[in-house]
Coordinates of C-alpha atoms and ligand atoms in Angstrom, one line a residue:
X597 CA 52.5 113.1 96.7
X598 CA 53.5 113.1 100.1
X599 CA 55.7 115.9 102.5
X600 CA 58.6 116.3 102.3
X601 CA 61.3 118.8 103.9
X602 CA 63.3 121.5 101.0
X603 CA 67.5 122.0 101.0
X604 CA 68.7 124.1 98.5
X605 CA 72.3 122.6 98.7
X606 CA 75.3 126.0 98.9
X607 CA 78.2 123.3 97.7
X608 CA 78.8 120.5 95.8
X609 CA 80.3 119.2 99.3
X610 CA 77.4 120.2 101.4
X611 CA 75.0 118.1 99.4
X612 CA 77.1 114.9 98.9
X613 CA 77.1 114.7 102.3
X614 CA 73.4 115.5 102.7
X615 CA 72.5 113.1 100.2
X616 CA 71.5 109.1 102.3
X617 CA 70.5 107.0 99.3
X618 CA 70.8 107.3 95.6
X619 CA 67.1 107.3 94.2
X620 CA 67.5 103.4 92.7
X621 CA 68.2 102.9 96.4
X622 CA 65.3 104.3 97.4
X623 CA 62.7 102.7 95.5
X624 CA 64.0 99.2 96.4
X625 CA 61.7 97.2 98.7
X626 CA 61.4 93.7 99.9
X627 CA 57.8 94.7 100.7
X628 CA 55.9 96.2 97.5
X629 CA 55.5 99.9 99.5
X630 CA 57.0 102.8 98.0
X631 CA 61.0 103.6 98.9
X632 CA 62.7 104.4 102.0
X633 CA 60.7 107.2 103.8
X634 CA 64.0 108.3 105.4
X635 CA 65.4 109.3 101.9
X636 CA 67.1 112.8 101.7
X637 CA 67.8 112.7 97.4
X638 CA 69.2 115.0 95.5
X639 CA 67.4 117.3 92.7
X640 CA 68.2 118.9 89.6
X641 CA 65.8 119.9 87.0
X642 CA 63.4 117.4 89.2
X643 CA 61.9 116.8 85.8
X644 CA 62.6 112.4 86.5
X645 CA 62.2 112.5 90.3
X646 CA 58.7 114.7 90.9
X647 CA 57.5 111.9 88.6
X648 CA 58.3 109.3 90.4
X649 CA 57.3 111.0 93.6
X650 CA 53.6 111.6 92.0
X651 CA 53.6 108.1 91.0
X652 CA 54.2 107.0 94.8
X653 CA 57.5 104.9 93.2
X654 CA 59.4 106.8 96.2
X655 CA 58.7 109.0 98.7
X656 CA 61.7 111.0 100.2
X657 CA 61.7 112.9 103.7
X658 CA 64.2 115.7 101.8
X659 CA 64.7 117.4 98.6
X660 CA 69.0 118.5 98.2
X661 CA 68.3 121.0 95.2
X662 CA 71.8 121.3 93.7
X663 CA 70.3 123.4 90.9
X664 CA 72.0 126.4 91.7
X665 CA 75.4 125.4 92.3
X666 CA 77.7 127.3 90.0
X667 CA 80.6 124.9 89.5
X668 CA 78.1 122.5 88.2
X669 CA 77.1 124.6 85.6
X670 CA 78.6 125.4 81.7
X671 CA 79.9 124.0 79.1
X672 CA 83.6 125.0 78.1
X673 CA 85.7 123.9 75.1
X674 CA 89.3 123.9 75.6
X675 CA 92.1 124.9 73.7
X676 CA 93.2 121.0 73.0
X677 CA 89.4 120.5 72.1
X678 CA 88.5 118.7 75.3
X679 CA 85.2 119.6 76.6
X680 CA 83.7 120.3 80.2
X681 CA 79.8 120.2 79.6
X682 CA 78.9 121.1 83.6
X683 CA 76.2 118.7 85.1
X684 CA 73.5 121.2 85.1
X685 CA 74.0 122.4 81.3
X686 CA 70.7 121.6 80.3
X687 CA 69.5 119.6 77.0
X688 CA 68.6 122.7 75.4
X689 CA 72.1 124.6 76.5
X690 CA 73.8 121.1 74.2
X691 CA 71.1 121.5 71.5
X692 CA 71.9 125.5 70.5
X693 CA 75.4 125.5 71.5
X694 CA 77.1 126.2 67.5
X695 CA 80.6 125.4 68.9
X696 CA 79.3 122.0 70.5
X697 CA 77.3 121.1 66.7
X698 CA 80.5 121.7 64.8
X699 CA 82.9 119.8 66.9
X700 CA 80.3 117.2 68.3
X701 CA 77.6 116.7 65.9
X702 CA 75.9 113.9 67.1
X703 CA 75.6 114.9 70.7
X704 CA 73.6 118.4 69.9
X705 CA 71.6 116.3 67.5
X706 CA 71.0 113.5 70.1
X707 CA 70.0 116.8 73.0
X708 CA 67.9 118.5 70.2
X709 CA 65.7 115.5 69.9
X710 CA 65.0 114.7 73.6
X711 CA 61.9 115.4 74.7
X712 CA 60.1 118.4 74.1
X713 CA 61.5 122.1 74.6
X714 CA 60.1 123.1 77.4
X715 CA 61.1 119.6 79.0
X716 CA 64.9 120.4 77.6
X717 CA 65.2 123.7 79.3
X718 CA 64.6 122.3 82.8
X719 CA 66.5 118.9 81.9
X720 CA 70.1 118.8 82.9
X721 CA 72.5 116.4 81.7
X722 CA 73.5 115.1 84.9
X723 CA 69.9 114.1 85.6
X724 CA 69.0 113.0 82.0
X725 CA 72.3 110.7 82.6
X726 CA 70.8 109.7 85.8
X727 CA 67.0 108.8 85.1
X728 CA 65.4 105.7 85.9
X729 CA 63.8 103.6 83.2
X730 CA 60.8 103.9 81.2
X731 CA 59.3 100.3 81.3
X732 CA 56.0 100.8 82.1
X733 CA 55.5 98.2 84.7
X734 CA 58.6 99.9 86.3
X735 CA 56.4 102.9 86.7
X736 CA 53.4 101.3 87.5
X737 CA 52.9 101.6 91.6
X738 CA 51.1 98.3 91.2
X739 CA 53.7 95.7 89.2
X740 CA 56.7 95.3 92.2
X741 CA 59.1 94.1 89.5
X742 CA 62.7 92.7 89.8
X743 CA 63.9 96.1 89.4
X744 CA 62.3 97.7 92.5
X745 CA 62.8 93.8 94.7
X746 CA 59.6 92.5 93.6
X747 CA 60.2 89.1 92.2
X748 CA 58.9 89.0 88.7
X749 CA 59.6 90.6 85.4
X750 CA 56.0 91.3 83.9
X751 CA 58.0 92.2 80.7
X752 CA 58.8 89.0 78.9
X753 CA 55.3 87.6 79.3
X754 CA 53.5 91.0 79.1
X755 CA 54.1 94.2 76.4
X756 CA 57.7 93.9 75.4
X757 CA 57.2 96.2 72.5
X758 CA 59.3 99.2 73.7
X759 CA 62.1 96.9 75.7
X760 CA 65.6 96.0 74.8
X761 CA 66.7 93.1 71.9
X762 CA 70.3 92.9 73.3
X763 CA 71.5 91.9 77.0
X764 CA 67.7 91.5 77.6
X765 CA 68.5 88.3 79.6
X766 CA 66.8 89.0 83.4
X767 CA 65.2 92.5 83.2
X768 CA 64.6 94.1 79.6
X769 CA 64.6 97.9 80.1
X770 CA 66.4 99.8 77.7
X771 CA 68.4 103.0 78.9
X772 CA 65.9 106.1 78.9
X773 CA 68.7 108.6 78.3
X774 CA 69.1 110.2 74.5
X775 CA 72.2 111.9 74.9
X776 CA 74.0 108.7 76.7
X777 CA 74.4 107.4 73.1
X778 CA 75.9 110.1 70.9
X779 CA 78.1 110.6 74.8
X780 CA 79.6 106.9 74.7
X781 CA 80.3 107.5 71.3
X782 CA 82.1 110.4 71.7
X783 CA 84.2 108.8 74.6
X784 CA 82.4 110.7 77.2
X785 CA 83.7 110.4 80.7
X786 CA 81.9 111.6 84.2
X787 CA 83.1 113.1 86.6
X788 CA 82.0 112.2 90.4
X789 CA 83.0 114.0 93.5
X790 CA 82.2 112.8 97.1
X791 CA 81.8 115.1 100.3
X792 CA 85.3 115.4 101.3
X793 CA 85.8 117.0 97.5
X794 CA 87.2 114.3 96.2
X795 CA 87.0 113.9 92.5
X796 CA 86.5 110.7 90.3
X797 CA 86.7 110.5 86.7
X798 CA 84.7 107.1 85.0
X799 CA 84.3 105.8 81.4
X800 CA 80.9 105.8 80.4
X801 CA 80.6 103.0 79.4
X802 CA 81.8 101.8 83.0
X803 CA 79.6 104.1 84.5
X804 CA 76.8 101.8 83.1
X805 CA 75.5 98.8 84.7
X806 CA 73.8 96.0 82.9
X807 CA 71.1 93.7 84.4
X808 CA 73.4 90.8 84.7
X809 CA 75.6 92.9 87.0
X810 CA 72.8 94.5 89.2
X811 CA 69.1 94.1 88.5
X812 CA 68.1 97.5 90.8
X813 CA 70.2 99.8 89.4
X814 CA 71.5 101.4 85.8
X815 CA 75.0 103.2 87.2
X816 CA 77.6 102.9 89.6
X817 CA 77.0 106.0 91.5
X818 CA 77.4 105.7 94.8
X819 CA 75.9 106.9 97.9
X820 CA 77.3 110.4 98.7
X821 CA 78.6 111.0 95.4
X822 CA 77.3 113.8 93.1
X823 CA 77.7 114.1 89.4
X824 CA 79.3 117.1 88.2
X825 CA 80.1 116.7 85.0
X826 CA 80.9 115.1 81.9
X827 CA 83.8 115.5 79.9
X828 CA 84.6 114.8 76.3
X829 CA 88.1 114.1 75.2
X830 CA 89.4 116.0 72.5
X831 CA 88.4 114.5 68.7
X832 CA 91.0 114.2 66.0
X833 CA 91.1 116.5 63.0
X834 CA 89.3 114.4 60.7
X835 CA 86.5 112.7 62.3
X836 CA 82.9 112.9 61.8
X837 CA 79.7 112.1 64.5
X838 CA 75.9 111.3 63.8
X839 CA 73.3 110.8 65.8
X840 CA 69.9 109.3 64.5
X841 CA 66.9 108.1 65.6
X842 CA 63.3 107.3 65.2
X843 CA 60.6 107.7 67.5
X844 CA 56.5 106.8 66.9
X845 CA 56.4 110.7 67.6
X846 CA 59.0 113.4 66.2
X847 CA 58.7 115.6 69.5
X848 CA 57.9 114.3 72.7
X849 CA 58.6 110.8 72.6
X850 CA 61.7 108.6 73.8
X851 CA 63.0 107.0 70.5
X852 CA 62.2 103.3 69.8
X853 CA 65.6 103.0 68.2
X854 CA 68.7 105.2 68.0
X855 CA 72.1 104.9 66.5
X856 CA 75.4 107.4 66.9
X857 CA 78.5 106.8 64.5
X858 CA 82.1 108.1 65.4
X859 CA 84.4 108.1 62.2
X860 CA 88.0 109.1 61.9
X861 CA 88.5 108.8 58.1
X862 CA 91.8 109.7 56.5
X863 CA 93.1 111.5 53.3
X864 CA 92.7 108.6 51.4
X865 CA 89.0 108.2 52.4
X866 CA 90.3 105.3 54.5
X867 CA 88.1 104.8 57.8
X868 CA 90.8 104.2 60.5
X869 CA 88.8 104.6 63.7
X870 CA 84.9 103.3 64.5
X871 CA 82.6 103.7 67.8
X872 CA 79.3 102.8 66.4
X873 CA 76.7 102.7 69.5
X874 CA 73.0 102.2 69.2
X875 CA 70.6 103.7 71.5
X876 CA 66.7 102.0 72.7
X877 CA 68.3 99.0 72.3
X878 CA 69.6 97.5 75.7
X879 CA 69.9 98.0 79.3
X880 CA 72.8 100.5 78.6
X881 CA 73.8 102.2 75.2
X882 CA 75.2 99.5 73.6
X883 CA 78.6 99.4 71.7
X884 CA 78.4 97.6 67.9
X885 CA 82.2 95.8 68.0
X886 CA 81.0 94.1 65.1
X887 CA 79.5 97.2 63.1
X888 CA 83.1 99.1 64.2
X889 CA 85.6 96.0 63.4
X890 CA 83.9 95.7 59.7
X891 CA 84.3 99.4 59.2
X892 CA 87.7 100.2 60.0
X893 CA 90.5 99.9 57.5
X894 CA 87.6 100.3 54.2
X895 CA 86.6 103.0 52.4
X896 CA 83.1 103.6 53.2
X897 CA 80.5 103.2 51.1
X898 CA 76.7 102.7 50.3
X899 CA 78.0 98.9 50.5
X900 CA 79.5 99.3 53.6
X901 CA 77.8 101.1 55.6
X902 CA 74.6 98.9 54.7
X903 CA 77.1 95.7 55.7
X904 CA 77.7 97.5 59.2
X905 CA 74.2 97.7 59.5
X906 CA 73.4 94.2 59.1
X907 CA 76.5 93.7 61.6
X908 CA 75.5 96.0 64.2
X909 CA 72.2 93.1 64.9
X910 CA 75.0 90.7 65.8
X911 CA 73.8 89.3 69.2
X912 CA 70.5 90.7 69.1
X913 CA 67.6 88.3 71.2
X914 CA 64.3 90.2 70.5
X915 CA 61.4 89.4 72.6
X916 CA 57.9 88.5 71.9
X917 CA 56.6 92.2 70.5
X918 CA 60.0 94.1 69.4
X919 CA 61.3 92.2 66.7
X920 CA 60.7 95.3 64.8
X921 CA 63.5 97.3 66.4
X922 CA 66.1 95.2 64.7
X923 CA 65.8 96.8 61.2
X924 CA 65.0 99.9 62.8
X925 CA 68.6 99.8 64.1
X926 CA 70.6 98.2 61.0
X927 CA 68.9 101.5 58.8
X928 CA 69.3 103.8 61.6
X929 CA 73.3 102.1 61.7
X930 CA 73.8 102.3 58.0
X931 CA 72.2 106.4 57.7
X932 CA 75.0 107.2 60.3
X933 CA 77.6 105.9 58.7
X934 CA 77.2 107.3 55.6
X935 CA 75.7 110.3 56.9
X936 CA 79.1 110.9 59.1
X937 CA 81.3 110.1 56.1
X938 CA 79.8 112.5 54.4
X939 CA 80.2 115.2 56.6
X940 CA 83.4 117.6 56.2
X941 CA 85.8 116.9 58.6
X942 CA 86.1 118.8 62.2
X943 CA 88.9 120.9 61.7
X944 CA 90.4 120.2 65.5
X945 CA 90.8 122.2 68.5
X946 CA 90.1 125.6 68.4
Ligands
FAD1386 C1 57.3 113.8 78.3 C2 58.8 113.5 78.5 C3 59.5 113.1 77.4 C4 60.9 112.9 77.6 N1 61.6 112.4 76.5 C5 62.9 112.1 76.7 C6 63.7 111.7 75.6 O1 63.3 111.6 74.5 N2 65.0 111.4 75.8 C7 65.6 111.6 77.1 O2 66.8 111.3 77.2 N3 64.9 111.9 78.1 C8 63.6 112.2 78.0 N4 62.8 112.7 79.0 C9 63.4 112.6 80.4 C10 64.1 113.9 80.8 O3 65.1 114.3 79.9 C11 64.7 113.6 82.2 O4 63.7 113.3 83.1 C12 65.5 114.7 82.7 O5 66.7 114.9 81.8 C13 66.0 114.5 84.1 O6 66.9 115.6 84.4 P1 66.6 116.5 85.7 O7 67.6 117.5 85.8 O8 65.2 116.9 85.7 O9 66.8 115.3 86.8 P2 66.1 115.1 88.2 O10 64.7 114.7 88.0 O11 66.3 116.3 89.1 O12 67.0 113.9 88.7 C14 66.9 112.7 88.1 C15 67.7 111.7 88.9 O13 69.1 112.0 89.0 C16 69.5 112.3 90.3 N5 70.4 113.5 90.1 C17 70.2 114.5 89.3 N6 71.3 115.3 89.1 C18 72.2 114.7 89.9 C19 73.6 114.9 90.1 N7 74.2 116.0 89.5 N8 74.3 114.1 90.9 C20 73.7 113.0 91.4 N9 72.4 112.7 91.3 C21 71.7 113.5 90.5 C22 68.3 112.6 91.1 O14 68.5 112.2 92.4 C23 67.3 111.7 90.4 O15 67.4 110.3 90.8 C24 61.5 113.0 78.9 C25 60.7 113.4 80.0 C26 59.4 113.7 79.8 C27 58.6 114.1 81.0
SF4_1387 S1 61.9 94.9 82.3 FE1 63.0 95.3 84.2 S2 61.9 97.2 84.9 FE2 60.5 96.2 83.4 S3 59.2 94.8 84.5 FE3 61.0 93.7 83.9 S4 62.3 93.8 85.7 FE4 60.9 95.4 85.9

């Protein structure tokens, strides 16, 4: 790893401004060298950018450690059930927070199996939103891919086995955050601020950007703009959430396929609202319309969860080596489903 010079940032202000280049900025290059030299980046748990700087992916002249600022920190539930989960709340804040596992249930399930716990207490959420793939040829110094300006995608000719099956059509990564898919189907917003304090609230799921949009880059953040936070919006009374996965490894490993179910079931046992995502399976988490559409307006059902499922694949172009994800992701689909309908129903705000 190379120098480099140390900030530790005293606002949220003072390091917006101090930040040059957002790190996907920094690790494109026409020429096959590692990043822009010039760099100052900002750091949070550094858990995703010292690994990249080990690598020699980038090579930054400054550090802007942000991971004292206070404002960015916390989570806070609000009397109309909205939540504030602060940009530094790390994974393992989300995993043992009881209030946060009875109102969102799939999103402490999602932190709890991220990585490892020692990785979780240094991981924030801001960071984990903001990590850069895990496609190995994306992390190998030596393959100069699409995604860093090379010109080639070693992926669909090489080992495709951990890549995505939907919107693979360019570059196939599939997004490396856990939590990003119990968040977008929870509704999640994030918040943005700029130097001059301004503050900007985005979707999710616009936050996102697919390959077809921008090879080089996974979000919209821009230049001088920090993350500091992401907000929930209040549930109904009667919804449910899951969050499953599977991974070759229980601990430790990214999963190989993930789903999250959000269900708003009625009195009757009528489902009248669906956000069905699934997770290691595109560029971005990646809403199932079809899964959602099918669901909404039935009772559900062994049957109907298992049909949701098999709807959730709709799209799906697998490469060479990951066929194998697709039903992965209709069981992982169908155990949310029914695992969320069988939960009791979140009673509301507190
Ligand atoms: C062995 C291992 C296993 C892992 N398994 C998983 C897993 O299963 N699931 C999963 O989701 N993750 C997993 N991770 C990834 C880990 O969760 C992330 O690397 C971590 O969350 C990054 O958070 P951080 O605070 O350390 O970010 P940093 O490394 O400090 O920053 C990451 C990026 O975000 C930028 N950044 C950070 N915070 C902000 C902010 N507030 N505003 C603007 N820019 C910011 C930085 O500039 C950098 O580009 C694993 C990591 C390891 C090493
Ligand atoms: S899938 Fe994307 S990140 Fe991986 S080699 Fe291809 S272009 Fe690069």
């Amino acid at each position: 790893m190379e120098d480099f010079a140390w900030q530790r940032a005293t606002s949220t202000e003072e390091a917006a401004a101090a930040s040059t280049h957002t790190t996907a900025e920094a690790m494109v290059t026409l020429t096959g060298t590692p990043g822009d030299a010039q760099a100052t980046l900002v750091k949070a748990g550094g858990v995703d950018l010292l690994d990249l700087m080990k690598e020699g992916l980038v090579r930054p002249a400054c550090l802007i450690d942000i991971s004292r600022l206070p404002d960015l920190s916390g989570i806070e539930i609000r009397p109309d059930g909205s939540v504030r989960l602060g940009a530094l709340t790390t994974l393992g804040d989300i995993a043992a927070h009881a209030g946060l596992r009875r109102s969102h249930t799939a999103l402490v399930e999602a932190a709890a199996q991220a990585a490892s716990p020692q990785i979780r207490n240094r991981a924030t959420l801001g960071g984990n939103l903001l990590q850069r793939p895990r496609c190995w040829y994306f992390r190998s110094a030596a393959h100069h891919c699409l995604r860093k300006g090379g010109a080639h995608c070693f992926a669909f000719r090489g080992d495709n086995r951990y890549h995505a099956v939907f919107a693979n059509n360019g570059c196939a990564i599939v997004h490396a955050s856990t939590p990003a898919t119990a968040l977008l189907a929870l509704g999640a917003e994030v918040e943005l601020a700029d130097s001059a304090g301004h503050r900007r609230r985005v979707a999710l799921e616009d936050f996102f950007v697919l390959p077809e949009a921008d090879m080089r880059r996974e979000n919209i953040l821009a230049i001088g703009e920090l993350l500091t936070a992401v907000w929930l919006p209040p549930l109904p009374p009667s919804s449910r959430t899951r969050y499953l996965q599977v991974a070759e490894r229980a601990a430790f490993d990214w999963p190989l396929a993930a789903a999250a179910a959000l269900l708003d079931i009625d009195a009757a046992g009528i489902c009248r609202a669906a956000r069905i995502v699934l997770g290691a399976a595109a560029p971005a988490p990646w809403r199932a319309h079809q899964a959602e559409a099918l669901l909404v307006g039935t009772r559900i059902s062994s049957d109907t969860a298992a049909a949701a499922g098999e709807a959730a694949l709709t799209g799906a172009t697998p490469l060479s080596q990951n066929s194998y994800k697709l039903p992965l992701l209709a069981t992982l689909v169908r155990r949310a489903v029914a695992g969320a309908a069988a939960l009791p129903a979140y009673p509301g705000a507190p």
